[in-house]
Amino acid sequence: AMEEKALEIRRRALGSDHEQFTICLRNLGVAYLQQGMHAKALARLEEGLGITRRIHPERHSIEGRFLASIGSVYREQGELDEALGLQKKALRIYRKTVGPESLEVAGALRQMSGIFKSQGKYEKAIEKYEESLAIYRGVHGNEHDQVAATLYALALCKEKAGDGGEASECVREAHRIYA
């Protein structure tokens, strides 16, 4: 209730078609998602996506963020195909708007990996984790938390795929980074 009141204050202060207002909608949608309030999350995220598309008809990375967030809601609801489609759309937008070696692309690839893993498509998941890892290494170097977290996720996926040796090596590398 308080969040909705704060949102209305922002709407009155900025107007509905203001980029800062869409950021508020996304933040509120993500907060609802984290609380398991999927219907409220979708309502706010879809509202923000609509506004973003009106104020940025040429495509914008913010649209990708909304699509990825909506995909996360669907993933939480077990609608993996829908979630994957939205992550793929976000990935295309990120590649076009912020570049193929951006953190946004790496994040979208990692989200797709998790969906493939949930679907039992381990080879596809591993491929996307490795793409994501290469971008994180390129942006952050080899000693960053995002690199370690991706290595750990990759290890879990390789283990599920039956490649325990490779999984162990990924875990060892992640532990070296965290140490």
PDB file of C-alpha atoms in Angstrom:
ATOM      1  CA  ALA A   1       0.000   0.000   0.000  1.00  0.00           C
ATOM      2  CA  MET A   2       2.750   2.458   0.910  1.00  0.00           C
ATOM      3  CA  GLU A   3       4.672   1.534  -2.241  1.00  0.00           C
ATOM      4  CA  GLU A   4       1.611   2.228  -4.369  1.00  0.00           C
ATOM      5  CA  LYS A   5       1.142   5.631  -2.707  1.00  0.00           C
ATOM      6  CA  ALA A   6       4.787   6.470  -3.361  1.00  0.00           C
ATOM      7  CA  LEU A   7       4.313   5.433  -6.987  1.00  0.00           C
ATOM      8  CA  GLU A   8       1.307   7.733  -7.326  1.00  0.00           C
ATOM      9  CA  ILE A   9       3.326  10.626  -5.904  1.00  0.00           C
ATOM     10  CA  ARG A  10       6.026   9.941  -8.516  1.00  0.00           C
ATOM     11  CA  ARG A  11       3.372   9.759 -11.250  1.00  0.00           C
ATOM     12  CA  ARG A  12       1.966  13.158 -10.236  1.00  0.00           C
ATOM     13  CA  ALA A  13       5.415  14.730  -9.884  1.00  0.00           C
ATOM     14  CA  LEU A  14       6.962  13.363 -13.095  1.00  0.00           C
ATOM     15  CA  GLY A  15       4.044  12.416 -15.294  1.00  0.00           C
ATOM     16  CA  SER A  16       3.256   8.938 -16.576  1.00  0.00           C
ATOM     17  CA  ASP A  17       5.469   9.206 -19.645  1.00  0.00           C
ATOM     18  CA  HIS A  18       8.703   9.979 -17.813  1.00  0.00           C
ATOM     19  CA  GLU A  19      11.645   7.595 -17.881  1.00  0.00           C
ATOM     20  CA  GLN A  20      12.216   7.995 -14.128  1.00  0.00           C
ATOM     21  CA  PHE A  21       8.629   6.929 -13.548  1.00  0.00           C
ATOM     22  CA  THR A  22       9.188   3.758 -15.598  1.00  0.00           C
ATOM     23  CA  ILE A  23      12.222   2.979 -13.439  1.00  0.00           C
ATOM     24  CA  CYS A  24       9.984   3.275 -10.361  1.00  0.00           C
ATOM     25  CA  LEU A  25       7.499   0.885 -11.975  1.00  0.00           C
ATOM     26  CA  ARG A  26      10.259  -1.628 -12.698  1.00  0.00           C
ATOM     27  CA  ASN A  27      11.682  -1.393  -9.198  1.00  0.00           C
ATOM     28  CA  LEU A  28       8.232  -1.916  -7.706  1.00  0.00           C
ATOM     29  CA  GLY A  29       7.568  -4.831 -10.065  1.00  0.00           C
ATOM     30  CA  VAL A  30      10.851  -6.488  -9.075  1.00  0.00           C
ATOM     31  CA  ALA A  31      10.052  -5.935  -5.390  1.00  0.00           C
ATOM     32  CA  TYR A  32       6.669  -7.602  -5.878  1.00  0.00           C
ATOM     33  CA  LEU A  33       8.393 -10.491  -7.672  1.00  0.00           C
ATOM     34  CA  GLN A  34      10.810 -10.955  -4.785  1.00  0.00           C
ATOM     35  CA  GLN A  35       7.813 -11.121  -2.435  1.00  0.00           C
ATOM     36  CA  GLY A  36       6.111 -13.741  -4.610  1.00  0.00           C
ATOM     37  CA  MET A  37       3.351 -11.331  -5.640  1.00  0.00           C
ATOM     38  CA  HIS A  38       3.401 -12.338  -9.309  1.00  0.00           C
ATOM     39  CA  ALA A  39       0.168 -10.699 -10.476  1.00  0.00           C
ATOM     40  CA  LYS A  40       1.160  -7.332  -8.997  1.00  0.00           C
ATOM     41  CA  ALA A  41       4.670  -7.710 -10.409  1.00  0.00           C
ATOM     42  CA  LEU A  42       3.346  -8.398 -13.906  1.00  0.00           C
ATOM     43  CA  ALA A  43       0.912  -5.485 -13.744  1.00  0.00           C
ATOM     44  CA  ARG A  44       3.628  -2.978 -12.845  1.00  0.00           C
ATOM     45  CA  LEU A  45       6.226  -4.422 -15.224  1.00  0.00           C
ATOM     46  CA  GLU A  46       3.815  -4.529 -18.155  1.00  0.00           C
ATOM     47  CA  GLU A  47       2.695  -0.963 -17.436  1.00  0.00           C
ATOM     48  CA  GLY A  48       6.316   0.170 -17.428  1.00  0.00           C
ATOM     49  CA  LEU A  49       7.083  -1.768 -20.611  1.00  0.00           C
ATOM     50  CA  GLY A  50       4.187  -0.062 -22.390  1.00  0.00           C
ATOM     51  CA  ILE A  51       5.353   3.387 -21.341  1.00  0.00           C
ATOM     52  CA  THR A  52       8.954   2.583 -22.274  1.00  0.00           C
ATOM     53  CA  ARG A  53       7.875   1.503 -25.736  1.00  0.00           C
ATOM     54  CA  ARG A  54       5.934   4.752 -26.165  1.00  0.00           C
ATOM     55  CA  ILE A  55       8.797   7.013 -25.080  1.00  0.00           C
ATOM     56  CA  HIS A  56      11.513   4.914 -26.809  1.00  0.00           C
ATOM     57  CA  PRO A  57       9.900   3.510 -29.990  1.00  0.00           C
ATOM     58  CA  GLU A  58      13.376   2.949 -31.499  1.00  0.00           C
ATOM     59  CA  ARG A  59      14.232   0.307 -28.823  1.00  0.00           C
ATOM     60  CA  HIS A  60      16.152   1.021 -25.668  1.00  0.00           C
ATOM     61  CA  SER A  61      18.028  -1.053 -23.109  1.00  0.00           C
ATOM     62  CA  ILE A  62      15.329  -0.183 -20.560  1.00  0.00           C
ATOM     63  CA  GLU A  63      12.873  -2.188 -22.679  1.00  0.00           C
ATOM     64  CA  GLY A  64      15.245  -5.142 -22.363  1.00  0.00           C
ATOM     65  CA  ARG A  65      15.266  -4.757 -18.585  1.00  0.00           C
ATOM     66  CA  PHE A  66      11.460  -4.849 -18.481  1.00  0.00           C
ATOM     67  CA  LEU A  67      11.327  -7.907 -20.750  1.00  0.00           C
ATOM     68  CA  ALA A  68      13.927  -9.697 -18.629  1.00  0.00           C
ATOM     69  CA  SER A  69      12.039  -8.856 -15.436  1.00  0.00           C
ATOM     70  CA  ILE A  70       8.745 -10.068 -16.904  1.00  0.00           C
ATOM     71  CA  GLY A  71      10.586 -13.214 -17.979  1.00  0.00           C
ATOM     72  CA  SER A  72      11.708 -13.692 -14.385  1.00  0.00           C
ATOM     73  CA  VAL A  73       8.091 -13.579 -13.233  1.00  0.00           C
ATOM     74  CA  TYR A  74       7.148 -16.262 -15.756  1.00  0.00           C
ATOM     75  CA  ARG A  75      10.143 -18.343 -14.706  1.00  0.00           C
ATOM     76  CA  GLU A  76       9.051 -18.146 -11.070  1.00  0.00           C
ATOM     77  CA  GLN A  77       5.603 -19.320 -12.163  1.00  0.00           C
ATOM     78  CA  GLY A  78       7.135 -22.298 -13.999  1.00  0.00           C
ATOM     79  CA  GLU A  79       6.256 -20.949 -17.450  1.00  0.00           C
ATOM     80  CA  LEU A  80       9.730 -21.637 -18.800  1.00  0.00           C
ATOM     81  CA  ASP A  81       9.039 -21.364 -22.533  1.00  0.00           C
ATOM     82  CA  GLU A  82       7.441 -17.937 -22.079  1.00  0.00           C
ATOM     83  CA  ALA A  83      10.317 -16.880 -19.816  1.00  0.00           C
ATOM     84  CA  LEU A  84      12.889 -18.030 -22.361  1.00  0.00           C
ATOM     85  CA  GLY A  85      11.181 -16.142 -25.184  1.00  0.00           C
ATOM     86  CA  LEU A  86      11.258 -12.918 -23.179  1.00  0.00           C
ATOM     87  CA  GLN A  87      14.918 -13.396 -22.239  1.00  0.00           C
ATOM     88  CA  LYS A  88      15.765 -13.939 -25.923  1.00  0.00           C
ATOM     89  CA  LYS A  89      13.982 -10.692 -26.822  1.00  0.00           C
ATOM     90  CA  ALA A  90      15.862  -8.874 -24.063  1.00  0.00           C
ATOM     91  CA  LEU A  91      19.136 -10.338 -25.339  1.00  0.00           C
ATOM     92  CA  ARG A  92      18.465  -9.083 -28.887  1.00  0.00           C
ATOM     93  CA  ILE A  93      17.664  -5.608 -27.586  1.00  0.00           C
ATOM     94  CA  TYR A  94      20.791  -5.510 -25.402  1.00  0.00           C
ATOM     95  CA  ARG A  95      23.033  -6.616 -28.262  1.00  0.00           C
ATOM     96  CA  LYS A  96      21.597  -3.847 -30.425  1.00  0.00           C
ATOM     97  CA  THR A  97      21.490  -1.044 -27.847  1.00  0.00           C
ATOM     98  CA  VAL A  98      24.433  -1.573 -25.488  1.00  0.00           C
ATOM     99  CA  GLY A  99      26.618  -3.946 -27.475  1.00  0.00           C
ATOM    100  CA  PRO A 100      27.379  -7.660 -27.680  1.00  0.00           C
ATOM    101  CA  GLU A 101      30.040  -7.615 -24.940  1.00  0.00           C
ATOM    102  CA  SER A 102      27.989  -5.742 -22.345  1.00  0.00           C
ATOM    103  CA  LEU A 103      27.067  -6.791 -18.818  1.00  0.00           C
ATOM    104  CA  GLU A 104      23.404  -6.714 -19.873  1.00  0.00           C
ATOM    105  CA  VAL A 105      24.113  -9.341 -22.547  1.00  0.00           C
ATOM    106  CA  ALA A 106      26.050 -11.452 -20.038  1.00  0.00           C
ATOM    107  CA  GLY A 107      23.159 -11.238 -17.574  1.00  0.00           C
ATOM    108  CA  ALA A 108      20.581 -12.210 -20.193  1.00  0.00           C
ATOM    109  CA  LEU A 109      22.707 -15.168 -21.264  1.00  0.00           C
ATOM    110  CA  ARG A 110      22.976 -16.268 -17.643  1.00  0.00           C
ATOM    111  CA  GLN A 111      19.203 -16.009 -17.192  1.00  0.00           C
ATOM    112  CA  MET A 112      18.719 -18.102 -20.328  1.00  0.00           C
ATOM    113  CA  SER A 113      21.204 -20.657 -18.977  1.00  0.00           C
ATOM    114  CA  GLY A 114      19.174 -21.064 -15.814  1.00  0.00           C
ATOM    115  CA  ILE A 115      16.007 -21.605 -17.824  1.00  0.00           C
ATOM    116  CA  PHE A 116      17.678 -24.201 -20.046  1.00  0.00           C
ATOM    117  CA  LYS A 117      19.001 -25.910 -16.910  1.00  0.00           C
ATOM    118  CA  SER A 118      15.485 -25.972 -15.412  1.00  0.00           C
ATOM    119  CA  GLN A 119      14.237 -27.542 -18.644  1.00  0.00           C
ATOM    120  CA  GLY A 120      16.942 -30.227 -18.442  1.00  0.00           C
ATOM    121  CA  LYS A 121      18.666 -28.861 -21.572  1.00  0.00           C
ATOM    122  CA  TYR A 122      22.127 -28.973 -20.027  1.00  0.00           C
ATOM    123  CA  GLU A 123      24.203 -28.637 -23.202  1.00  0.00           C
ATOM    124  CA  LYS A 124      22.375 -25.433 -24.184  1.00  0.00           C
ATOM    125  CA  ALA A 125      22.684 -24.172 -20.616  1.00  0.00           C
ATOM    126  CA  ILE A 126      26.426 -24.869 -20.561  1.00  0.00           C
ATOM    127  CA  GLU A 127      26.876 -23.078 -23.892  1.00  0.00           C
ATOM    128  CA  LYS A 128      25.097 -19.953 -22.614  1.00  0.00           C
ATOM    129  CA  TYR A 129      26.937 -20.023 -19.266  1.00  0.00           C
ATOM    130  CA  GLU A 130      30.237 -20.167 -21.154  1.00  0.00           C
ATOM    131  CA  GLU A 131      29.221 -17.228 -23.379  1.00  0.00           C
ATOM    132  CA  SER A 132      28.220 -15.275 -20.291  1.00  0.00           C
ATOM    133  CA  LEU A 133      31.455 -16.190 -18.510  1.00  0.00           C
ATOM    134  CA  ALA A 134      33.550 -14.957 -21.455  1.00  0.00           C
ATOM    135  CA  ILE A 135      31.806 -11.575 -21.331  1.00  0.00           C
ATOM    136  CA  TYR A 136      32.175 -11.267 -17.551  1.00  0.00           C
ATOM    137  CA  ARG A 137      35.886 -12.096 -17.858  1.00  0.00           C
ATOM    138  CA  GLY A 138      36.273  -9.556 -20.657  1.00  0.00           C
ATOM    139  CA  VAL A 139      34.578  -6.798 -18.691  1.00  0.00           C
ATOM    140  CA  HIS A 140      35.756  -7.554 -15.147  1.00  0.00           C
ATOM    141  CA  GLY A 141      38.872  -9.704 -15.538  1.00  0.00           C
ATOM    142  CA  ASN A 142      39.284 -13.163 -14.029  1.00  0.00           C
ATOM    143  CA  GLU A 143      39.034 -12.229 -10.343  1.00  0.00           C
ATOM    144  CA  HIS A 144      35.510 -10.826 -10.039  1.00  0.00           C
ATOM    145  CA  ASP A 145      32.472 -12.041  -8.065  1.00  0.00           C
ATOM    146  CA  GLN A 146      30.363 -12.276 -11.259  1.00  0.00           C
ATOM    147  CA  VAL A 147      33.013 -14.548 -12.786  1.00  0.00           C
ATOM    148  CA  ALA A 148      33.020 -16.732  -9.670  1.00  0.00           C
ATOM    149  CA  ALA A 149      29.215 -16.877  -9.470  1.00  0.00           C
ATOM    150  CA  THR A 150      28.983 -17.854 -13.137  1.00  0.00           C
ATOM    151  CA  LEU A 151      31.689 -20.498 -12.704  1.00  0.00           C
ATOM    152  CA  TYR A 152      29.745 -21.950  -9.791  1.00  0.00           C
ATOM    153  CA  ALA A 153      26.486 -22.003 -11.784  1.00  0.00           C
ATOM    154  CA  LEU A 154      28.362 -23.581 -14.698  1.00  0.00           C
ATOM    155  CA  ALA A 155      29.776 -26.229 -12.347  1.00  0.00           C
ATOM    156  CA  LEU A 156      26.296 -27.159 -11.110  1.00  0.00           C
ATOM    157  CA  CYS A 157      25.098 -27.486 -14.682  1.00  0.00           C
ATOM    158  CA  LYS A 158      28.102 -29.573 -15.757  1.00  0.00           C
ATOM    159  CA  GLU A 159      27.524 -31.840 -12.783  1.00  0.00           C
ATOM    160  CA  LYS A 160      23.863 -32.315 -13.815  1.00  0.00           C
ATOM    161  CA  ALA A 161      25.098 -33.100 -17.343  1.00  0.00           C
ATOM    162  CA  GLY A 162      27.356 -35.819 -15.935  1.00  0.00           C
ATOM    163  CA  ASP A 163      30.692 -34.026 -16.314  1.00  0.00           C
ATOM    164  CA  GLY A 164      31.952 -34.150 -12.742  1.00  0.00           C
ATOM    165  CA  GLY A 165      35.585 -33.487 -13.643  1.00  0.00           C
ATOM    166  CA  GLU A 166      34.847 -30.236 -15.429  1.00  0.00           C
ATOM    167  CA  ALA A 167      32.406 -29.276 -12.692  1.00  0.00           C
ATOM    168  CA  SER A 168      35.109 -29.742 -10.040  1.00  0.00           C
ATOM    169  CA  GLU A 169      37.522 -27.553 -11.975  1.00  0.00           C
ATOM    170  CA  CYS A 170      34.932 -24.760 -12.227  1.00  0.00           C
ATOM    171  CA  VAL A 171      34.274 -24.971  -8.480  1.00  0.00           C
ATOM    172  CA  ARG A 172      38.018 -24.850  -7.704  1.00  0.00           C
ATOM    173  CA  GLU A 173      38.427 -21.751  -9.878  1.00  0.00           C
ATOM    174  CA  ALA A 174      35.402 -20.075  -8.257  1.00  0.00           C
ATOM    175  CA  HIS A 175      36.806 -20.826  -4.791  1.00  0.00           C
ATOM    176  CA  ARG A 176      40.171 -19.271  -5.745  1.00  0.00           C
ATOM    177  CA  ILE A 177      38.349 -16.078  -6.705  1.00  0.00           C
ATOM    178  CA  TYR A 178      36.290 -15.987  -3.512  1.00  0.00           C
ATOM    179  CA  ALA A 179      39.326 -16.711  -1.325  1.00  0.00           C
TER     180      ALA A 179
END
